[in-house]
Amino acid sequence: MESERIIPASELIINNDGSAFHIHLRPDQLRENIIFVGDPGRVAMVAAFFDHIDYDVSSREFHAIGGDYHGKEIMCISHGIGPDNIEIVMTELDALANVDFKTRKVKPEHKTLNIVRIGTSGSLQYDLKIGDYVIAEKGIGFDGILNFYADRNRVCDLEFEKEFCKHVNWDPTWAAPYVVDADHELVERIGRDDMMRGYTIAAVGFYAPQGRMVRLKLKDPDLNSKIESFRHNGRPITNFEMESACLQGMAKLLGHRAMTVCCIIAQRREQDANTQYKPALTGLLQTVLERF
């Protein structure tokens, strides 16, 4: 049984101070309500709204501040760029919640975490403009991370995957895409008329995997146009980012609730971008805090 297995030190590395290896947080610092951001600098932006701060911990690209907001305990942690970092943060946060760090055994009582990732994104449709907010109701992972875990089919939309691969003529040398829904309860709590609900691609990179060409040529120059024309149940794929699918997939496998909401900062079809997006992102951060 899972609760009887002793997790080896090489499988779950615990620092000498009792903290998880990468994120450097101890079990007593964990909060059930968590905001994820990519940029470590955005953690302070979120924490500026907290009524009280209990700790501030930084390690590599992982920066965490814990405190409370309007009487609710909450924390914000940065995960850096990319789905590989999401796997690290999700695994270690889950371990803080559900593994006894002294016995190295899974706790008999499961603890569920509520996670909202706030990010930036590029639009793939004309009606999704710079400054708009979009919820990744489905995350479409191009990274393949979830495929390394048993039971990935249990949490994935297999029909969507099949339709998508056929439509874009998916290259078999690339990692097989996986599609995972956001947690419905969180989406209903956070989403309002000021947020679009969309299908979001979580790419494995920023440049070629999102159809950007600087000096190197693309394997499939038509991939983005094929993505833009795809429809599932009459709905299009709305935007690109890099983390929603892995977050939502890992959360479902581990028994947590997770979703992603992004501020659009680039319009890919109109080849436009806004680097002065901080006011719009700050507004999104505050909105999520109020509804979380």
C-alpha atoms as a PDB file:
ATOM      1  CA  MET A   1       0.000   0.000   0.000  1.00  0.00           C
ATOM      2  CA  GLU A   2       1.088   3.598  -0.710  1.00  0.00           C
ATOM      3  CA  SER A   3       0.929   4.558   2.975  1.00  0.00           C
ATOM      4  CA  GLU A   4       3.338   1.728   3.874  1.00  0.00           C
ATOM      5  CA  ARG A   5       6.056   2.648   1.360  1.00  0.00           C
ATOM      6  CA  ILE A   6       9.068   4.503   2.733  1.00  0.00           C
ATOM      7  CA  ILE A   7      10.080   7.053   0.108  1.00  0.00           C
ATOM      8  CA  PRO A   8      13.885   6.885  -0.355  1.00  0.00           C
ATOM      9  CA  ALA A   9      16.042   9.952   0.241  1.00  0.00           C
ATOM     10  CA  SER A  10      17.047   9.909  -3.425  1.00  0.00           C
ATOM     11  CA  GLU A  11      13.372  10.062  -4.531  1.00  0.00           C
ATOM     12  CA  LEU A  12      12.268  12.885  -2.237  1.00  0.00           C
ATOM     13  CA  ILE A  13      15.241  15.016  -1.215  1.00  0.00           C
ATOM     14  CA  ILE A  14      14.720  16.866   2.072  1.00  0.00           C
ATOM     15  CA  ASN A  15      17.098  19.643   3.095  1.00  0.00           C
ATOM     16  CA  ASN A  16      18.771  19.670   6.503  1.00  0.00           C
ATOM     17  CA  ASP A  17      16.323  22.318   7.733  1.00  0.00           C
ATOM     18  CA  GLY A  18      13.368  20.024   6.953  1.00  0.00           C
ATOM     19  CA  SER A  19      12.372  21.817   3.749  1.00  0.00           C
ATOM     20  CA  ALA A  20      11.630  20.420   0.289  1.00  0.00           C
ATOM     21  CA  PHE A  21      14.749  20.330  -1.904  1.00  0.00           C
ATOM     22  CA  HIS A  22      13.994  22.904  -4.626  1.00  0.00           C
ATOM     23  CA  ILE A  23      11.363  25.228  -3.172  1.00  0.00           C
ATOM     24  CA  HIS A  24      12.918  25.324   0.346  1.00  0.00           C
ATOM     25  CA  LEU A  25       9.564  25.346   2.136  1.00  0.00           C
ATOM     26  CA  ARG A  26       8.793  23.347   5.276  1.00  0.00           C
ATOM     27  CA  PRO A  27       5.472  21.558   5.862  1.00  0.00           C
ATOM     28  CA  ASP A  28       4.429  24.156   8.467  1.00  0.00           C
ATOM     29  CA  GLN A  29       4.769  26.915   5.846  1.00  0.00           C
ATOM     30  CA  LEU A  30       2.325  25.334   3.406  1.00  0.00           C
ATOM     31  CA  ARG A  31      -1.032  27.018   2.801  1.00  0.00           C
ATOM     32  CA  GLU A  32      -4.072  25.288   1.274  1.00  0.00           C
ATOM     33  CA  ASN A  33      -4.827  28.255  -0.986  1.00  0.00           C
ATOM     34  CA  ILE A  34      -1.949  28.971  -3.368  1.00  0.00           C
ATOM     35  CA  ILE A  35      -1.347  31.432  -6.177  1.00  0.00           C
ATOM     36  CA  PHE A  36       1.207  30.440  -8.802  1.00  0.00           C
ATOM     37  CA  VAL A  37       3.107  33.017 -10.870  1.00  0.00           C
ATOM     38  CA  GLY A  38       5.978  32.487 -13.287  1.00  0.00           C
ATOM     39  CA  ASP A  39       8.189  35.484 -12.547  1.00  0.00           C
ATOM     40  CA  PRO A  40       9.729  35.565  -9.028  1.00  0.00           C
ATOM     41  CA  GLY A  41       9.248  39.336  -9.100  1.00  0.00           C
ATOM     42  CA  ARG A  42       5.481  38.932  -9.352  1.00  0.00           C
ATOM     43  CA  VAL A  43       5.319  37.262  -5.923  1.00  0.00           C
ATOM     44  CA  ALA A  44       5.906  40.611  -4.233  1.00  0.00           C
ATOM     45  CA  MET A  45       3.186  42.123  -6.446  1.00  0.00           C
ATOM     46  CA  VAL A  46       0.717  39.572  -5.079  1.00  0.00           C
ATOM     47  CA  ALA A  47       1.957  39.805  -1.487  1.00  0.00           C
ATOM     48  CA  ALA A  48       1.542  43.602  -1.569  1.00  0.00           C
ATOM     49  CA  PHE A  49      -2.202  42.908  -1.254  1.00  0.00           C
ATOM     50  CA  PHE A  50      -1.788  40.602   1.787  1.00  0.00           C
ATOM     51  CA  ASP A  51      -2.968  41.885   5.153  1.00  0.00           C
ATOM     52  CA  HIS A  52      -0.111  40.105   6.913  1.00  0.00           C
ATOM     53  CA  ILE A  53       3.067  38.274   5.832  1.00  0.00           C
ATOM     54  CA  ASP A  54       4.374  35.256   7.759  1.00  0.00           C
ATOM     55  CA  TYR A  55       7.419  34.283   5.705  1.00  0.00           C
ATOM     56  CA  ASP A  56       9.409  35.159   2.587  1.00  0.00           C
ATOM     57  CA  VAL A  57      11.568  32.380   1.124  1.00  0.00           C
ATOM     58  CA  SER A  58      13.636  32.372  -2.073  1.00  0.00           C
ATOM     59  CA  SER A  59      15.551  29.540  -3.751  1.00  0.00           C
ATOM     60  CA  ARG A  60      16.583  29.636  -7.416  1.00  0.00           C
ATOM     61  CA  GLU A  61      13.532  30.712  -9.452  1.00  0.00           C
ATOM     62  CA  PHE A  62      11.212  29.642  -6.640  1.00  0.00           C
ATOM     63  CA  HIS A  63      10.094  32.564  -4.464  1.00  0.00           C
ATOM     64  CA  ALA A  64       7.338  32.077  -1.899  1.00  0.00           C
ATOM     65  CA  ILE A  65       5.553  34.468   0.427  1.00  0.00           C
ATOM     66  CA  GLY A  66       2.917  33.254   2.865  1.00  0.00           C
ATOM     67  CA  GLY A  67       0.404  35.312   4.804  1.00  0.00           C
ATOM     68  CA  ASP A  68      -3.301  36.081   4.900  1.00  0.00           C
ATOM     69  CA  TYR A  69      -5.764  38.061   2.825  1.00  0.00           C
ATOM     70  CA  HIS A  70      -9.095  39.171   4.278  1.00  0.00           C
ATOM     71  CA  GLY A  71      -8.940  36.500   6.980  1.00  0.00           C
ATOM     72  CA  LYS A  72      -7.910  33.639   4.672  1.00  0.00           C
ATOM     73  CA  GLU A  73      -4.485  32.033   4.874  1.00  0.00           C
ATOM     74  CA  ILE A  74      -2.792  32.138   1.476  1.00  0.00           C
ATOM     75  CA  MET A  75       0.596  31.866  -0.176  1.00  0.00           C
ATOM     76  CA  CYS A  76       2.095  32.853  -3.509  1.00  0.00           C
ATOM     77  CA  ILE A  77       4.951  30.969  -5.154  1.00  0.00           C
ATOM     78  CA  SER A  78       6.822  31.489  -8.406  1.00  0.00           C
ATOM     79  CA  HIS A  79       7.598  28.521 -10.622  1.00  0.00           C
ATOM     80  CA  GLY A  80       9.798  30.066 -13.293  1.00  0.00           C
ATOM     81  CA  ILE A  81       9.285  29.316 -16.974  1.00  0.00           C
ATOM     82  CA  GLY A  82       8.078  26.020 -18.389  1.00  0.00           C
ATOM     83  CA  PRO A  83       6.190  22.827 -17.529  1.00  0.00           C
ATOM     84  CA  ASP A  84       9.272  21.052 -16.107  1.00  0.00           C
ATOM     85  CA  ASN A  85       9.308  23.591 -13.276  1.00  0.00           C
ATOM     86  CA  ILE A  86       5.605  23.018 -12.694  1.00  0.00           C
ATOM     87  CA  GLU A  87       6.268  19.309 -12.169  1.00  0.00           C
ATOM     88  CA  ILE A  88       8.899  20.153  -9.526  1.00  0.00           C
ATOM     89  CA  VAL A  89       6.742  22.655  -7.648  1.00  0.00           C
ATOM     90  CA  MET A  90       3.608  20.494  -7.753  1.00  0.00           C
ATOM     91  CA  THR A  91       5.438  17.387  -6.551  1.00  0.00           C
ATOM     92  CA  GLU A  92       7.122  19.203  -3.679  1.00  0.00           C
ATOM     93  CA  LEU A  93       4.013  21.113  -2.578  1.00  0.00           C
ATOM     94  CA  ASP A  94       2.052  17.859  -2.601  1.00  0.00           C
ATOM     95  CA  ALA A  95       4.797  16.215  -0.547  1.00  0.00           C
ATOM     96  CA  LEU A  96       4.563  19.016   2.021  1.00  0.00           C
ATOM     97  CA  ALA A  97       0.823  18.331   2.238  1.00  0.00           C
ATOM     98  CA  ASN A  98       0.668  14.553   2.045  1.00  0.00           C
ATOM     99  CA  VAL A  99       4.013  13.048   3.035  1.00  0.00           C
ATOM    100  CA  ASP A 100       5.299  12.806   6.606  1.00  0.00           C
ATOM    101  CA  PHE A 101       8.822  14.212   6.293  1.00  0.00           C
ATOM    102  CA  LYS A 102       9.992  12.325   9.398  1.00  0.00           C
ATOM    103  CA  THR A 103       8.775   8.831   8.509  1.00  0.00           C
ATOM    104  CA  ARG A 104       8.912   9.387   4.704  1.00  0.00           C
ATOM    105  CA  LYS A 105       5.514   7.725   4.386  1.00  0.00           C
ATOM    106  CA  VAL A 106       2.356   9.007   2.719  1.00  0.00           C
ATOM    107  CA  LYS A 107      -0.046  10.388   5.318  1.00  0.00           C
ATOM    108  CA  PRO A 108      -3.287   8.398   5.779  1.00  0.00           C
ATOM    109  CA  GLU A 109      -5.437  11.550   5.431  1.00  0.00           C
ATOM    110  CA  HIS A 110      -5.195  13.331   2.067  1.00  0.00           C
ATOM    111  CA  LYS A 111      -4.937  17.131   2.066  1.00  0.00           C
ATOM    112  CA  THR A 112      -6.293  18.974  -0.980  1.00  0.00           C
ATOM    113  CA  LEU A 113      -4.663  22.164  -2.233  1.00  0.00           C
ATOM    114  CA  ASN A 114      -6.421  24.927  -4.200  1.00  0.00           C
ATOM    115  CA  ILE A 115      -4.138  26.451  -6.837  1.00  0.00           C
ATOM    116  CA  VAL A 116      -4.718  29.323  -9.253  1.00  0.00           C
ATOM    117  CA  ARG A 117      -1.946  30.151 -11.702  1.00  0.00           C
ATOM    118  CA  ILE A 118      -1.889  33.736 -12.966  1.00  0.00           C
ATOM    119  CA  GLY A 119       0.144  34.211 -16.109  1.00  0.00           C
ATOM    120  CA  THR A 120       0.658  36.009 -19.392  1.00  0.00           C
ATOM    121  CA  SER A 121      -0.243  34.638 -22.781  1.00  0.00           C
ATOM    122  CA  GLY A 122      -0.462  35.126 -26.535  1.00  0.00           C
ATOM    123  CA  SER A 123      -3.830  35.141 -28.292  1.00  0.00           C
ATOM    124  CA  LEU A 124      -4.509  32.872 -31.276  1.00  0.00           C
ATOM    125  CA  GLN A 125      -7.914  34.320 -32.217  1.00  0.00           C
ATOM    126  CA  TYR A 126      -8.875  37.801 -33.442  1.00  0.00           C
ATOM    127  CA  ASP A 127     -11.591  38.284 -30.819  1.00  0.00           C
ATOM    128  CA  LEU A 128      -9.149  37.791 -27.917  1.00  0.00           C
ATOM    129  CA  LYS A 129      -7.366  41.120 -27.569  1.00  0.00           C
ATOM    130  CA  ILE A 130      -4.339  42.408 -25.673  1.00  0.00           C
ATOM    131  CA  GLY A 131      -5.400  43.087 -22.086  1.00  0.00           C
ATOM    132  CA  ASP A 132      -8.149  40.430 -22.087  1.00  0.00           C
ATOM    133  CA  TYR A 133      -8.269  37.700 -19.424  1.00  0.00           C
ATOM    134  CA  VAL A 134      -8.716  34.059 -20.439  1.00  0.00           C
ATOM    135  CA  ILE A 135      -9.202  30.955 -18.293  1.00  0.00           C
ATOM    136  CA  ALA A 136      -7.600  27.752 -19.541  1.00  0.00           C
ATOM    137  CA  GLU A 137     -10.755  25.652 -19.270  1.00  0.00           C
ATOM    138  CA  LYS A 138      -8.719  22.988 -21.081  1.00  0.00           C
ATOM    139  CA  GLY A 139      -4.923  22.904 -21.029  1.00  0.00           C
ATOM    140  CA  ILE A 140      -3.293  21.250 -24.053  1.00  0.00           C
ATOM    141  CA  GLY A 141       0.210  20.094 -23.160  1.00  0.00           C
ATOM    142  CA  PHE A 142       2.894  19.908 -25.844  1.00  0.00           C
ATOM    143  CA  ASP A 143       5.597  18.930 -23.318  1.00  0.00           C
ATOM    144  CA  GLY A 144       4.772  15.258 -22.747  1.00  0.00           C
ATOM    145  CA  ILE A 145       5.456  15.357 -18.991  1.00  0.00           C
ATOM    146  CA  LEU A 146       2.147  13.783 -18.000  1.00  0.00           C
ATOM    147  CA  ASN A 147       2.859  10.875 -20.344  1.00  0.00           C
ATOM    148  CA  PHE A 148       5.580   9.703 -17.935  1.00  0.00           C
ATOM    149  CA  TYR A 149       2.965   9.128 -15.192  1.00  0.00           C
ATOM    150  CA  ALA A 150       0.700   6.127 -14.765  1.00  0.00           C
ATOM    151  CA  ASP A 151      -3.027   6.799 -15.122  1.00  0.00           C
ATOM    152  CA  ARG A 152      -2.600   9.878 -17.344  1.00  0.00           C
ATOM    153  CA  ASN A 153      -5.550   8.670 -19.439  1.00  0.00           C
ATOM    154  CA  ARG A 154      -7.780   8.849 -16.372  1.00  0.00           C
ATOM    155  CA  VAL A 155      -7.457  12.646 -16.177  1.00  0.00           C
ATOM    156  CA  CYS A 156      -7.146  13.495 -19.888  1.00  0.00           C
ATOM    157  CA  ASP A 157      -9.654  14.294 -22.635  1.00  0.00           C
ATOM    158  CA  LEU A 158      -8.704  11.473 -25.007  1.00  0.00           C
ATOM    159  CA  GLU A 159     -11.224  12.386 -27.703  1.00  0.00           C
ATOM    160  CA  PHE A 160      -9.889  15.945 -27.869  1.00  0.00           C
ATOM    161  CA  GLU A 161      -6.342  14.609 -28.164  1.00  0.00           C
ATOM    162  CA  LYS A 162      -7.321  12.312 -31.024  1.00  0.00           C
ATOM    163  CA  GLU A 163      -9.214  15.021 -32.943  1.00  0.00           C
ATOM    164  CA  PHE A 164      -6.436  17.569 -32.475  1.00  0.00           C
ATOM    165  CA  CYS A 165      -3.610  15.289 -33.604  1.00  0.00           C
ATOM    166  CA  LYS A 166      -5.555  14.311 -36.699  1.00  0.00           C
ATOM    167  CA  HIS A 167      -6.426  17.902 -37.599  1.00  0.00           C
ATOM    168  CA  VAL A 168      -2.888  19.286 -37.345  1.00  0.00           C
ATOM    169  CA  ASN A 169      -1.217  16.098 -38.653  1.00  0.00           C
ATOM    170  CA  TRP A 170       0.856  15.880 -35.474  1.00  0.00           C
ATOM    171  CA  ASP A 171       4.498  14.949 -36.056  1.00  0.00           C
ATOM    172  CA  PRO A 172       5.186  11.575 -34.344  1.00  0.00           C
ATOM    173  CA  THR A 173       8.705  12.730 -33.377  1.00  0.00           C
ATOM    174  CA  TRP A 174       7.139  15.297 -31.030  1.00  0.00           C
ATOM    175  CA  ALA A 175       5.812  14.403 -27.565  1.00  0.00           C
ATOM    176  CA  ALA A 176       2.193  13.239 -27.691  1.00  0.00           C
ATOM    177  CA  PRO A 177      -0.139  16.087 -26.612  1.00  0.00           C
ATOM    178  CA  TYR A 178      -2.307  15.662 -23.540  1.00  0.00           C
ATOM    179  CA  VAL A 179      -5.453  17.626 -22.669  1.00  0.00           C
ATOM    180  CA  VAL A 180      -6.642  18.271 -19.106  1.00  0.00           C
ATOM    181  CA  ASP A 181      -9.619  20.265 -17.819  1.00  0.00           C
ATOM    182  CA  ALA A 182      -9.236  22.909 -15.141  1.00  0.00           C
ATOM    183  CA  ASP A 183     -11.016  22.253 -11.851  1.00  0.00           C
ATOM    184  CA  HIS A 184     -14.663  23.132 -12.442  1.00  0.00           C
ATOM    185  CA  GLU A 185     -15.272  24.443  -8.907  1.00  0.00           C
ATOM    186  CA  LEU A 186     -12.335  26.855  -9.105  1.00  0.00           C
ATOM    187  CA  VAL A 187     -13.320  28.034 -12.571  1.00  0.00           C
ATOM    188  CA  GLU A 188     -16.845  28.804 -11.348  1.00  0.00           C
ATOM    189  CA  ARG A 189     -15.460  30.656  -8.328  1.00  0.00           C
ATOM    190  CA  ILE A 190     -12.871  32.760 -10.189  1.00  0.00           C
ATOM    191  CA  GLY A 191     -14.521  33.188 -13.593  1.00  0.00           C
ATOM    192  CA  ARG A 192     -16.984  35.998 -14.308  1.00  0.00           C
ATOM    193  CA  ASP A 193     -18.098  37.932 -17.389  1.00  0.00           C
ATOM    194  CA  ASP A 194     -14.725  39.714 -17.337  1.00  0.00           C
ATOM    195  CA  MET A 195     -12.893  36.467 -18.168  1.00  0.00           C
ATOM    196  CA  MET A 196     -13.182  34.373 -21.328  1.00  0.00           C
ATOM    197  CA  ARG A 197     -13.105  30.589 -20.983  1.00  0.00           C
ATOM    198  CA  GLY A 198     -10.842  29.053 -23.564  1.00  0.00           C
ATOM    199  CA  TYR A 199      -8.740  26.149 -24.744  1.00  0.00           C
ATOM    200  CA  THR A 200      -5.104  26.945 -23.973  1.00  0.00           C
ATOM    201  CA  ILE A 201      -1.992  25.366 -25.465  1.00  0.00           C
ATOM    202  CA  ALA A 202       0.837  24.904 -22.982  1.00  0.00           C
ATOM    203  CA  ALA A 203       3.883  24.835 -25.243  1.00  0.00           C
ATOM    204  CA  VAL A 204       7.190  23.202 -24.357  1.00  0.00           C
ATOM    205  CA  GLY A 205       9.147  26.293 -25.408  1.00  0.00           C
ATOM    206  CA  PHE A 206       8.705  29.966 -26.234  1.00  0.00           C
ATOM    207  CA  TYR A 207      10.019  30.178 -29.774  1.00  0.00           C
ATOM    208  CA  ALA A 208       9.650  27.285 -32.271  1.00  0.00           C
ATOM    209  CA  PRO A 209       7.060  25.372 -30.181  1.00  0.00           C
ATOM    210  CA  GLN A 210       4.849  28.468 -30.390  1.00  0.00           C
ATOM    211  CA  GLY A 211       5.552  29.067 -34.074  1.00  0.00           C
ATOM    212  CA  ARG A 212       8.100  31.874 -33.591  1.00  0.00           C
ATOM    213  CA  MET A 213      11.015  32.041 -36.009  1.00  0.00           C
ATOM    214  CA  VAL A 214      14.092  34.142 -35.293  1.00  0.00           C
ATOM    215  CA  ARG A 215      17.015  32.484 -37.124  1.00  0.00           C
ATOM    216  CA  LEU A 216      16.181  28.774 -37.024  1.00  0.00           C
ATOM    217  CA  LYS A 217      13.569  27.407 -39.398  1.00  0.00           C
ATOM    218  CA  LEU A 218      10.390  25.729 -38.145  1.00  0.00           C
ATOM    219  CA  LYS A 219       9.753  22.017 -38.662  1.00  0.00           C
ATOM    220  CA  ASP A 220       6.119  22.795 -39.538  1.00  0.00           C
ATOM    221  CA  PRO A 221       5.633  26.450 -40.555  1.00  0.00           C
ATOM    222  CA  ASP A 222       1.886  25.850 -40.928  1.00  0.00           C
ATOM    223  CA  LEU A 223       1.301  24.464 -37.430  1.00  0.00           C
ATOM    224  CA  ASN A 224      -0.092  27.691 -35.966  1.00  0.00           C
ATOM    225  CA  SER A 225      -2.571  28.180 -38.815  1.00  0.00           C
ATOM    226  CA  LYS A 226      -3.744  24.574 -38.352  1.00  0.00           C
ATOM    227  CA  ILE A 227      -4.108  25.163 -34.616  1.00  0.00           C
ATOM    228  CA  GLU A 228      -6.094  28.349 -35.258  1.00  0.00           C
ATOM    229  CA  SER A 229      -8.540  26.518 -37.556  1.00  0.00           C
ATOM    230  CA  PHE A 230      -9.120  23.578 -35.180  1.00  0.00           C
ATOM    231  CA  ARG A 231     -12.516  23.320 -33.473  1.00  0.00           C
ATOM    232  CA  HIS A 232     -13.655  20.987 -30.695  1.00  0.00           C
ATOM    233  CA  ASN A 233     -17.400  21.012 -30.085  1.00  0.00           C
ATOM    234  CA  GLY A 234     -17.465  24.181 -32.171  1.00  0.00           C
ATOM    235  CA  ARG A 235     -14.929  26.000 -30.001  1.00  0.00           C
ATOM    236  CA  PRO A 236     -11.433  27.162 -31.040  1.00  0.00           C
ATOM    237  CA  ILE A 237      -8.075  27.031 -29.313  1.00  0.00           C
ATOM    238  CA  THR A 238      -7.702  30.505 -27.845  1.00  0.00           C
ATOM    239  CA  ASN A 239      -4.141  31.101 -26.676  1.00  0.00           C
ATOM    240  CA  PHE A 240      -0.559  29.968 -26.065  1.00  0.00           C
ATOM    241  CA  GLU A 241       1.296  29.823 -22.752  1.00  0.00           C
ATOM    242  CA  MET A 242       3.569  27.172 -21.219  1.00  0.00           C
ATOM    243  CA  GLU A 243       2.289  25.778 -17.919  1.00  0.00           C
ATOM    244  CA  SER A 244      -1.490  25.254 -17.699  1.00  0.00           C
ATOM    245  CA  ALA A 245      -1.675  21.636 -18.893  1.00  0.00           C
ATOM    246  CA  CYS A 246       1.063  20.271 -16.638  1.00  0.00           C
ATOM    247  CA  LEU A 247      -0.381  22.145 -13.660  1.00  0.00           C
ATOM    248  CA  GLN A 248      -3.914  20.884 -14.239  1.00  0.00           C
ATOM    249  CA  GLY A 249      -2.737  17.357 -15.036  1.00  0.00           C
ATOM    250  CA  MET A 250      -0.459  17.012 -12.017  1.00  0.00           C
ATOM    251  CA  ALA A 251      -3.159  18.482  -9.778  1.00  0.00           C
ATOM    252  CA  LYS A 252      -5.777  15.987 -10.936  1.00  0.00           C
ATOM    253  CA  LEU A 253      -3.409  13.025 -10.565  1.00  0.00           C
ATOM    254  CA  LEU A 254      -2.415  14.173  -7.073  1.00  0.00           C
ATOM    255  CA  GLY A 255      -5.961  15.021  -5.942  1.00  0.00           C
ATOM    256  CA  HIS A 256      -5.755  18.820  -5.918  1.00  0.00           C
ATOM    257  CA  ARG A 257      -7.789  21.622  -7.541  1.00  0.00           C
ATOM    258  CA  ALA A 258      -6.039  23.826 -10.091  1.00  0.00           C
ATOM    259  CA  MET A 259      -6.712  26.295 -12.877  1.00  0.00           C
ATOM    260  CA  THR A 260      -4.886  28.924 -14.930  1.00  0.00           C
ATOM    261  CA  VAL A 261      -6.011  32.415 -15.915  1.00  0.00           C
ATOM    262  CA  CYS A 262      -3.856  34.577 -18.171  1.00  0.00           C
ATOM    263  CA  CYS A 263      -3.639  38.182 -19.268  1.00  0.00           C
ATOM    264  CA  ILE A 264      -3.200  38.444 -23.035  1.00  0.00           C
ATOM    265  CA  ILE A 265      -0.050  40.434 -23.833  1.00  0.00           C
ATOM    266  CA  ALA A 266       0.465  39.396 -27.476  1.00  0.00           C
ATOM    267  CA  GLN A 267      -1.881  39.046 -30.458  1.00  0.00           C
ATOM    268  CA  ARG A 268      -0.179  36.406 -32.596  1.00  0.00           C
ATOM    269  CA  ARG A 269      -2.414  36.692 -35.666  1.00  0.00           C
ATOM    270  CA  GLU A 270      -2.035  40.480 -35.766  1.00  0.00           C
ATOM    271  CA  GLN A 271       1.682  40.180 -34.889  1.00  0.00           C
ATOM    272  CA  ASP A 272       1.341  42.685 -32.056  1.00  0.00           C
ATOM    273  CA  ALA A 273       2.604  42.663 -28.464  1.00  0.00           C
ATOM    274  CA  ASN A 274       2.514  44.855 -25.359  1.00  0.00           C
ATOM    275  CA  THR A 275       5.493  44.858 -22.985  1.00  0.00           C
ATOM    276  CA  GLN A 276       3.842  47.450 -20.709  1.00  0.00           C
ATOM    277  CA  TYR A 277       1.311  44.998 -19.321  1.00  0.00           C
ATOM    278  CA  LYS A 278       1.907  45.425 -15.579  1.00  0.00           C
ATOM    279  CA  PRO A 279      -1.285  47.448 -14.876  1.00  0.00           C
ATOM    280  CA  ALA A 280      -3.505  44.839 -16.560  1.00  0.00           C
ATOM    281  CA  LEU A 281      -1.710  42.003 -14.786  1.00  0.00           C
ATOM    282  CA  THR A 282      -1.961  43.773 -11.420  1.00  0.00           C
ATOM    283  CA  GLY A 283      -5.700  44.106 -11.936  1.00  0.00           C
ATOM    284  CA  LEU A 284      -5.948  40.380 -12.631  1.00  0.00           C
ATOM    285  CA  LEU A 285      -3.931  39.546  -9.504  1.00  0.00           C
ATOM    286  CA  GLN A 286      -6.250  41.614  -7.316  1.00  0.00           C
ATOM    287  CA  THR A 287      -9.378  40.178  -8.952  1.00  0.00           C
ATOM    288  CA  VAL A 288      -8.240  36.597  -8.323  1.00  0.00           C
ATOM    289  CA  LEU A 289      -7.358  37.357  -4.701  1.00  0.00           C
ATOM    290  CA  GLU A 290     -10.827  38.799  -4.093  1.00  0.00           C
ATOM    291  CA  ARG A 291     -12.564  35.740  -5.579  1.00  0.00           C
ATOM    292  CA  PHE A 292     -10.210  33.024  -4.306  1.00  0.00           C
END
